Short mmCIF file of C-alpha atoms in Angstrom, two decimals:
data_model
loop_
_atom_site.label_atom_id
_atom_site.label_comp_id
_atom_site.label_asym_id
_atom_site.label_seq_id
_atom_site.Cartn_x
_atom_site.Cartn_y
_atom_site.Cartn_z
CA UNK G 1 -6.12 -111.96 -62.59
CA UNK G 2 -7.04 -115.43 -61.63
CA UNK G 3 -7.13 -117.14 -58.11
CA UNK G 4 -5.57 -120.19 -57.64
CA UNK G 5 -7.08 -122.86 -55.01
CA UNK G 6 -4.62 -125.35 -53.65
CA UNK G 7 -6.61 -128.32 -52.56
CA UNK G 8 -4.62 -130.87 -50.22
CA UNK G 9 -6.93 -133.67 -50.08
CA UNK G 10 -4.87 -135.39 -47.27
CA UNK G 11 -6.30 -137.73 -44.83
CA UNK G 12 -5.32 -138.06 -41.10
CA UNK G 13 -6.38 -139.72 -37.93
CA UNK G 14 -8.23 -137.76 -35.30
CA UNK G 15 -6.76 -138.21 -31.78
CA UNK G 16 -9.91 -139.30 -30.37
CA UNK G 17 -11.42 -142.15 -32.43
CA UNK G 18 -8.85 -143.14 -34.84
CA UNK G 19 -11.27 -142.16 -37.82
CA UNK G 20 -9.75 -140.34 -41.13
CA UNK G 21 -10.72 -136.72 -41.46
CA UNK G 22 -10.65 -134.74 -44.75
CA UNK G 23 -8.84 -131.54 -44.52
CA UNK G 24 -10.45 -128.40 -45.87
CA UNK G 25 -9.18 -126.74 -49.08
CA UNK G 26 -6.34 -123.95 -48.20
CA UNK G 27 -7.20 -120.66 -50.37
CA UNK G 28 -4.15 -118.87 -51.25
CA UNK G 29 -5.96 -115.63 -52.48
CA UNK G 30 -9.72 -115.13 -51.72
CA UNK G 31 -11.82 -114.14 -54.60
CA UNK G 32 -13.99 -112.09 -52.27
CA UNK G 33 -10.89 -109.82 -51.16
CA UNK G 34 -10.06 -108.94 -54.65
CA UNK G 35 -13.58 -108.05 -55.65
CA UNK G 36 -13.85 -105.78 -52.44
CA UNK G 37 -10.54 -104.13 -53.41
CA UNK G 38 -11.58 -103.43 -57.00
CA UNK G 39 -14.93 -102.19 -55.46
CA UNK G 40 -12.97 -99.72 -53.33
CA UNK G 41 -11.12 -98.56 -56.05
CA UNK G 42 -14.09 -98.18 -58.22
CA UNK G 43 -15.80 -95.95 -55.62
CA UNK G 44 -12.65 -93.63 -55.18
CA UNK G 45 -12.53 -93.20 -58.85
CA UNK G 46 -16.28 -92.23 -59.14
CA UNK G 47 -15.87 -89.92 -56.02
CA UNK G 48 -12.76 -88.20 -57.64
CA UNK G 49 -14.55 -87.89 -60.97
CA UNK G 50 -17.62 -86.21 -59.23
CA UNK G 51 -15.59 -83.95 -57.40
CA UNK G 52 -13.40 -82.87 -60.52
CA UNK G 53 -16.70 -82.37 -62.43
CA UNK G 54 -18.12 -80.20 -59.30
CA UNK G 55 -15.12 -78.13 -59.25
CA UNK G 56 -15.19 -77.62 -62.91
CA UNK G 57 -18.63 -76.42 -62.79
CA UNK G 58 -17.70 -73.85 -59.96
CA UNK G 59 -14.60 -72.45 -61.68
CA UNK G 60 -16.21 -72.25 -65.05
CA UNK G 61 -17.73 -68.67 -64.61
CA UNK G 62 -14.15 -67.46 -63.63
CA UNK G 63 -12.46 -69.24 -66.27
CA UNK G 64 -15.24 -67.58 -68.84
CA UNK G 65 -14.72 -64.08 -67.33
CA UNK G 66 -10.84 -64.58 -67.85
CA UNK G 67 -11.32 -65.68 -71.30
CA UNK G 68 -14.01 -62.91 -72.13
CA UNK G 69 -11.40 -60.44 -70.90
CA UNK G 70 -9.19 -61.31 -73.61
CA UNK G 71 -11.65 -61.21 -76.35
CA UNK G 72 -13.00 -58.10 -78.42
CA UNK G 73 -16.10 -56.45 -76.87
CA UNK G 74 -18.31 -57.42 -79.86
CA UNK G 75 -17.39 -61.22 -79.58
CA UNK G 76 -17.76 -61.70 -75.90
CA UNK G 77 -21.55 -62.85 -76.18
CA UNK G 78 -21.09 -64.23 -79.69
CA UNK G 79 -18.38 -66.88 -78.55
CA UNK G 80 -19.69 -68.14 -75.34
CA UNK G 81 -17.25 -70.83 -74.97
CA UNK G 82 -13.61 -70.99 -73.45
CA UNK G 83 -11.93 -71.18 -76.73
CA UNK G 84 -9.93 -68.24 -77.85
CA UNK G 85 -9.08 -67.44 -81.71
CA UNK G 86 -7.15 -64.35 -80.61
CA UNK G 87 -5.77 -62.49 -77.59
CA UNK G 88 -7.05 -58.98 -77.10
CA UNK G 89 -5.10 -57.18 -74.51
CA UNK G 90 -6.46 -53.74 -75.03
CA UNK G 91 -9.32 -54.44 -72.53
CA UNK G 92 -6.93 -54.49 -69.90
CA UNK G 93 -5.19 -50.98 -71.13
CA UNK G 94 -8.48 -49.34 -71.90
CA UNK G 95 -10.01 -50.48 -68.63
CA UNK G 96 -7.15 -49.41 -66.58
CA UNK G 97 -7.75 -45.78 -67.79
CA UNK G 98 -11.72 -45.79 -68.72
CA UNK G 99 -12.84 -44.18 -65.57
CA UNK G 100 -12.24 -40.47 -64.13
CA UNK G 101 -8.99 -41.58 -62.43
CA UNK G 102 -6.90 -44.69 -63.21
CA UNK G 103 -8.07 -47.92 -61.75
CA UNK G 104 -4.97 -48.13 -59.38
CA UNK G 105 -6.71 -45.01 -57.76
CA UNK G 106 -9.68 -47.07 -56.73
CA UNK G 107 -7.51 -49.95 -55.42
CA UNK G 108 -5.59 -47.42 -53.35
CA UNK G 109 -8.78 -46.38 -51.87
CA UNK G 110 -9.88 -49.96 -51.13
CA UNK G 111 -6.49 -50.59 -49.52
CA UNK G 112 -6.77 -47.85 -47.15
CA UNK G 113 -10.30 -49.02 -46.16
CA UNK G 114 -8.97 -52.62 -45.89
CA UNK G 115 -5.92 -51.74 -43.68
CA UNK G 116 -8.00 -49.72 -41.26
CA UNK G 117 -10.53 -52.33 -41.03
CA UNK G 118 -8.13 -54.97 -40.24
CA UNK G 119 -6.32 -52.99 -37.78
CA UNK G 120 -9.61 -51.98 -36.01
CA UNK G 121 -10.92 -55.62 -35.82
CA UNK G 122 -7.56 -56.76 -34.39
CA UNK G 123 -7.46 -54.21 -31.74
CA UNK G 124 -11.08 -54.02 -30.75
CA UNK G 125 -12.29 -57.51 -30.97
CA UNK G 126 -9.36 -59.01 -29.39
CA UNK G 127 -9.67 -56.70 -26.52
CA UNK G 128 -13.72 -57.31 -26.38
CA UNK G 129 -12.95 -61.19 -26.51
CA UNK G 130 -10.36 -61.05 -23.63
CA UNK G 131 -13.03 -59.15 -21.36
CA UNK G 132 -15.56 -61.91 -22.21
CA UNK G 133 -13.15 -64.73 -21.81
CA UNK G 134 -11.38 -63.70 -18.61
CA UNK G 135 -12.92 -60.97 -16.83
CA UNK G 136 -15.73 -61.06 -14.53
CA UNK G 137 -18.05 -58.34 -14.41
CA UNK G 138 -21.89 -57.70 -13.61
CA UNK G 139 -24.10 -58.63 -16.72
CA UNK G 140 -21.45 -60.45 -18.57
CA UNK G 141 -23.83 -63.24 -19.93
CA UNK G 142 -26.48 -60.74 -20.85
CA UNK G 143 -23.92 -58.65 -22.94
CA UNK G 144 -22.40 -61.80 -24.52
CA UNK G 145 -25.89 -62.85 -25.63
CA UNK G 146 -26.54 -59.36 -26.98
CA UNK G 147 -23.26 -59.75 -28.69
CA UNK G 148 -24.29 -62.98 -30.26
CA UNK G 149 -27.79 -61.79 -31.32
CA UNK G 150 -26.17 -58.97 -33.50
CA UNK G 151 -24.47 -61.80 -35.67
CA UNK G 152 -28.05 -62.71 -36.75
CA UNK G 153 -29.09 -59.04 -37.10
CA UNK G 154 -29.01 -58.06 -40.98
CA UNK G 155 -26.79 -55.01 -41.95
CA UNK G 156 -29.59 -53.59 -43.86
CA UNK G 157 -31.57 -53.18 -40.61
CA UNK G 158 -29.24 -50.67 -39.10
CA UNK G 159 -28.01 -48.86 -42.32
CA UNK G 160 -30.67 -46.12 -42.09
CA UNK G 161 -30.13 -45.00 -38.73
CA UNK G 162 -26.37 -45.17 -39.14
CA UNK G 163 -26.64 -43.01 -42.28
CA UNK G 164 -28.56 -40.55 -40.42
CA UNK G 165 -26.01 -40.41 -37.66
CA UNK G 166 -22.95 -40.29 -40.03
CA UNK G 167 -24.60 -37.74 -42.31
CA UNK G 168 -25.38 -35.43 -39.11
CA UNK G 169 -21.60 -35.22 -38.11
CA UNK G 170 -20.67 -34.80 -41.63
CA UNK G 171 -18.83 -38.08 -42.16
CA UNK G 172 -20.72 -38.93 -45.65
CA UNK G 173 -18.11 -39.13 -48.56
CA UNK G 174 -15.38 -39.89 -46.19
CA UNK G 175 -13.90 -43.49 -45.16
CA UNK G 176 -15.01 -42.78 -41.55
CA UNK G 177 -18.11 -44.37 -41.80
CA UNK G 178 -16.49 -47.73 -43.04
CA UNK G 179 -13.55 -47.30 -40.60
CA UNK G 180 -14.99 -46.10 -37.19
CA UNK G 181 -17.25 -48.99 -36.53
CA UNK G 182 -14.48 -51.43 -36.75
CA UNK G 183 -12.92 -49.72 -33.82
CA UNK G 184 -15.85 -50.34 -31.89
CA UNK G 185 -15.95 -54.14 -32.19
CA UNK G 186 -19.01 -54.29 -34.19
CA UNK G 187 -17.92 -57.63 -35.98
CA UNK G 188 -19.38 -60.01 -33.34
CA UNK G 189 -18.22 -62.94 -35.40
CA UNK G 190 -14.72 -61.98 -34.74
CA UNK G 191 -15.41 -61.52 -31.15
CA UNK G 192 -16.93 -64.77 -30.72
CA UNK G 193 -14.10 -66.47 -32.59
CA UNK G 194 -11.60 -64.97 -30.17
CA UNK G 195 -13.34 -65.65 -27.21
CA UNK G 196 -13.62 -69.60 -28.23
CA UNK G 197 -9.64 -69.44 -28.97
CA UNK G 198 -9.08 -67.52 -25.50
CA UNK G 199 -11.04 -70.08 -23.63
CA UNK G 200 -8.76 -72.90 -24.97
CA UNK G 201 -5.70 -71.23 -23.34
CA UNK G 202 -4.88 -72.79 -19.86
CA UNK G 203 -5.81 -70.26 -17.03
CA UNK G 204 -2.64 -71.37 -15.17
CA UNK G 205 -0.61 -69.19 -17.78
CA UNK G 206 -2.74 -66.12 -16.43
CA UNK G 207 -2.37 -67.22 -12.74
CA UNK G 208 1.53 -67.59 -13.20
CA UNK G 209 1.75 -64.10 -14.77
CA UNK G 210 -0.61 -62.75 -11.76
CA UNK G 211 1.86 -64.00 -9.28
CA UNK G 212 4.73 -62.10 -10.90
CA UNK G 213 2.79 -58.81 -10.46
CA UNK G 214 1.17 -58.66 -13.84
CA UNK G 215 -2.29 -57.01 -14.27
CA UNK G 216 -4.74 -57.65 -16.97
CA UNK G 217 -3.18 -55.44 -19.48
CA UNK G 218 0.04 -56.95 -19.24
CA UNK G 219 -1.42 -60.46 -19.32
CA UNK G 220 -3.24 -59.54 -22.32
CA UNK G 221 -0.24 -57.93 -24.07
CA UNK G 222 2.42 -60.42 -23.22
CA UNK G 223 0.66 -63.81 -22.36
CA UNK G 224 -2.51 -64.05 -24.54
CA UNK G 225 -2.04 -61.98 -27.51
CA UNK G 226 1.13 -63.96 -28.58
CA UNK G 227 -0.77 -67.16 -28.41
CA UNK G 228 -3.66 -65.95 -30.42
CA UNK G 229 -1.91 -65.81 -33.83
CA UNK G 230 -4.08 -68.29 -35.51
CA UNK G 231 -7.39 -66.48 -34.48
CA UNK G 232 -5.66 -62.99 -35.37
CA UNK G 233 -4.84 -64.44 -38.69
CA UNK G 234 -8.02 -65.70 -39.43
CA UNK G 235 -9.49 -62.31 -38.57
CA UNK G 236 -7.15 -60.78 -40.83
CA UNK G 237 -8.09 -62.94 -43.83
CA UNK G 238 -11.83 -62.79 -43.42
CA UNK G 239 -11.65 -58.85 -42.77
CA UNK G 240 -9.59 -58.43 -45.94
CA UNK G 241 -11.99 -60.42 -48.12
CA UNK G 242 -15.13 -59.10 -46.62
CA UNK G 243 -14.06 -55.56 -47.02
CA UNK G 244 -12.39 -55.63 -50.44
CA UNK G 245 -15.55 -57.01 -51.81
CA UNK G 246 -17.88 -54.97 -49.70
CA UNK G 247 -20.07 -52.87 -52.30
CA UNK G 248 -23.26 -51.86 -50.35
CA UNK G 249 -21.41 -50.02 -47.47
CA UNK G 250 -19.25 -48.07 -50.03
CA UNK G 251 -22.23 -47.51 -52.36
CA UNK G 252 -24.19 -45.87 -49.51
CA UNK G 253 -21.50 -43.52 -47.93
CA UNK G 254 -19.33 -42.93 -50.96
CA UNK G 255 -20.88 -40.68 -53.71
CA UNK G 256 -17.79 -38.81 -54.79
CA UNK G 257 -16.03 -40.55 -57.79
CA UNK G 258 -12.65 -39.61 -55.98
CA UNK G 259 -13.76 -42.00 -53.00
CA UNK G 260 -15.03 -44.86 -54.76
CA UNK G 261 -13.60 -48.20 -53.76
CA UNK G 262 -12.87 -51.23 -56.29
CA UNK G 263 -16.51 -52.63 -56.20
CA UNK G 264 -18.19 -49.39 -56.64
CA UNK G 265 -15.62 -48.40 -59.62
CA UNK G 266 -16.48 -51.74 -61.18
CA UNK G 267 -20.15 -50.74 -61.12
CA UNK G 268 -19.36 -47.43 -63.01
CA UNK G 269 -18.37 -49.61 -66.11
CA UNK G 270 -22.04 -50.51 -66.33
CA UNK G 271 -23.83 -47.83 -67.91
CA UNK G 272 -27.82 -48.20 -68.44
CA UNK G 273 -28.00 -45.29 -71.04
CA UNK G 274 -25.23 -46.01 -73.20
CA UNK G 275 -23.02 -49.21 -74.40
CA UNK G 276 -21.47 -51.15 -71.71
CA UNK G 277 -17.85 -51.91 -71.95
CA UNK G 278 -18.09 -55.39 -70.81
CA UNK G 279 -14.46 -56.35 -71.83
CA UNK G 280 -13.00 -53.65 -69.79
CA UNK G 281 -15.28 -54.57 -67.00
CA UNK G 282 -14.29 -58.33 -66.95
CA UNK G 283 -10.42 -57.13 -67.27
CA UNK G 284 -10.66 -55.12 -64.18
CA UNK G 285 -12.72 -57.75 -62.41
CA UNK G 286 -9.60 -60.03 -63.03
CA UNK G 287 -7.22 -57.35 -61.91
CA UNK G 288 -9.43 -56.86 -58.47
CA UNK G 289 -9.55 -60.59 -57.75
CA UNK G 290 -5.79 -60.93 -57.70
CA UNK G 291 -5.14 -59.45 -54.15
CA UNK G 292 -8.02 -61.58 -52.94
CA UNK G 293 -6.61 -64.69 -54.51
CA UNK G 294 -2.99 -64.03 -53.21
CA UNK G 295 -4.09 -63.36 -49.64
CA UNK G 296 -6.02 -66.72 -49.39
CA UNK G 297 -3.46 -68.48 -51.18
CA UNK G 298 -0.69 -67.29 -48.68
CA UNK G 299 -3.12 -67.27 -45.73
CA UNK G 300 -4.75 -70.62 -46.15
CA UNK G 301 -2.97 -72.59 -43.61
CA UNK G 302 -3.34 -69.80 -41.09
CA UNK G 303 -7.07 -69.71 -42.00
CA UNK G 304 -7.71 -73.55 -41.30
CA UNK G 305 -5.78 -73.59 -38.39
CA UNK G 306 -7.57 -70.60 -36.82
CA UNK G 307 -10.93 -72.10 -37.29
CA UNK G 308 -9.96 -75.60 -36.21
CA UNK G 309 -8.24 -74.37 -32.75
CA UNK G 310 -11.45 -72.16 -32.01
CA UNK G 311 -13.89 -75.05 -32.35
CA UNK G 312 -16.01 -73.51 -34.79
CA UNK G 313 -17.61 -75.94 -37.26
#
């Protein structure tokens, strides 16, 4: 595309001394503007190309696992690419019934732990967050600081005393060690997230409810809790993903194959003393990823809204 310059070599007399002056050329289109727009377009194309390449690199392991679950077990590592010569659906049928129980049994165990953890976090963390955000009591700042310190405390530091405690009361090989801590607001991240959200709710709503005779339980249930839907949805999604994928806690407390959750059941496919059924392992890994994918897909807007409205970067 070429630019046209229209030069008007007209002369005119100035108002002061009557001398003639040449007018400057009038430019219809600036060549600099065109080059600038082309540069912007080129930068945008390069940025999108880099993002697509990075996204492809990140999703490649997942695509490889999907393709490997459709290959015969002996060809999984001989053909490392993403090209399929034939579909092998037997990995899904054999993997579903390869362990002591059908794989649906372990998914049900995980569902029990996940639902209990979600309910425990929603109830306990919301109540603790309301206390930190609205109540005034002695040592409030100290306890809030201790609560924040627990976020930086690794889980592996407290696993030994917790295991000793739960074994002494006979809770090993049950779901209680995985559920009871959730009822005690031990996930400080969710408490902090809800505290930040409640602090953004105007106190005038609390005062109006108090004028009508409402106490703290009624204010929490009728005023604050309905406004906390984004934070509660964020807590639900994070709790589901973290609990469904939790391997270490379930491995420590659940030793009976009847009580295995999905991550521990997937570990049972790997046998160091005999041949590992990689095809069945990859097939059941895909099956176990479907609930996480669906929850994140349908709850993504609540997740983004909940994080944005709590001020957490």
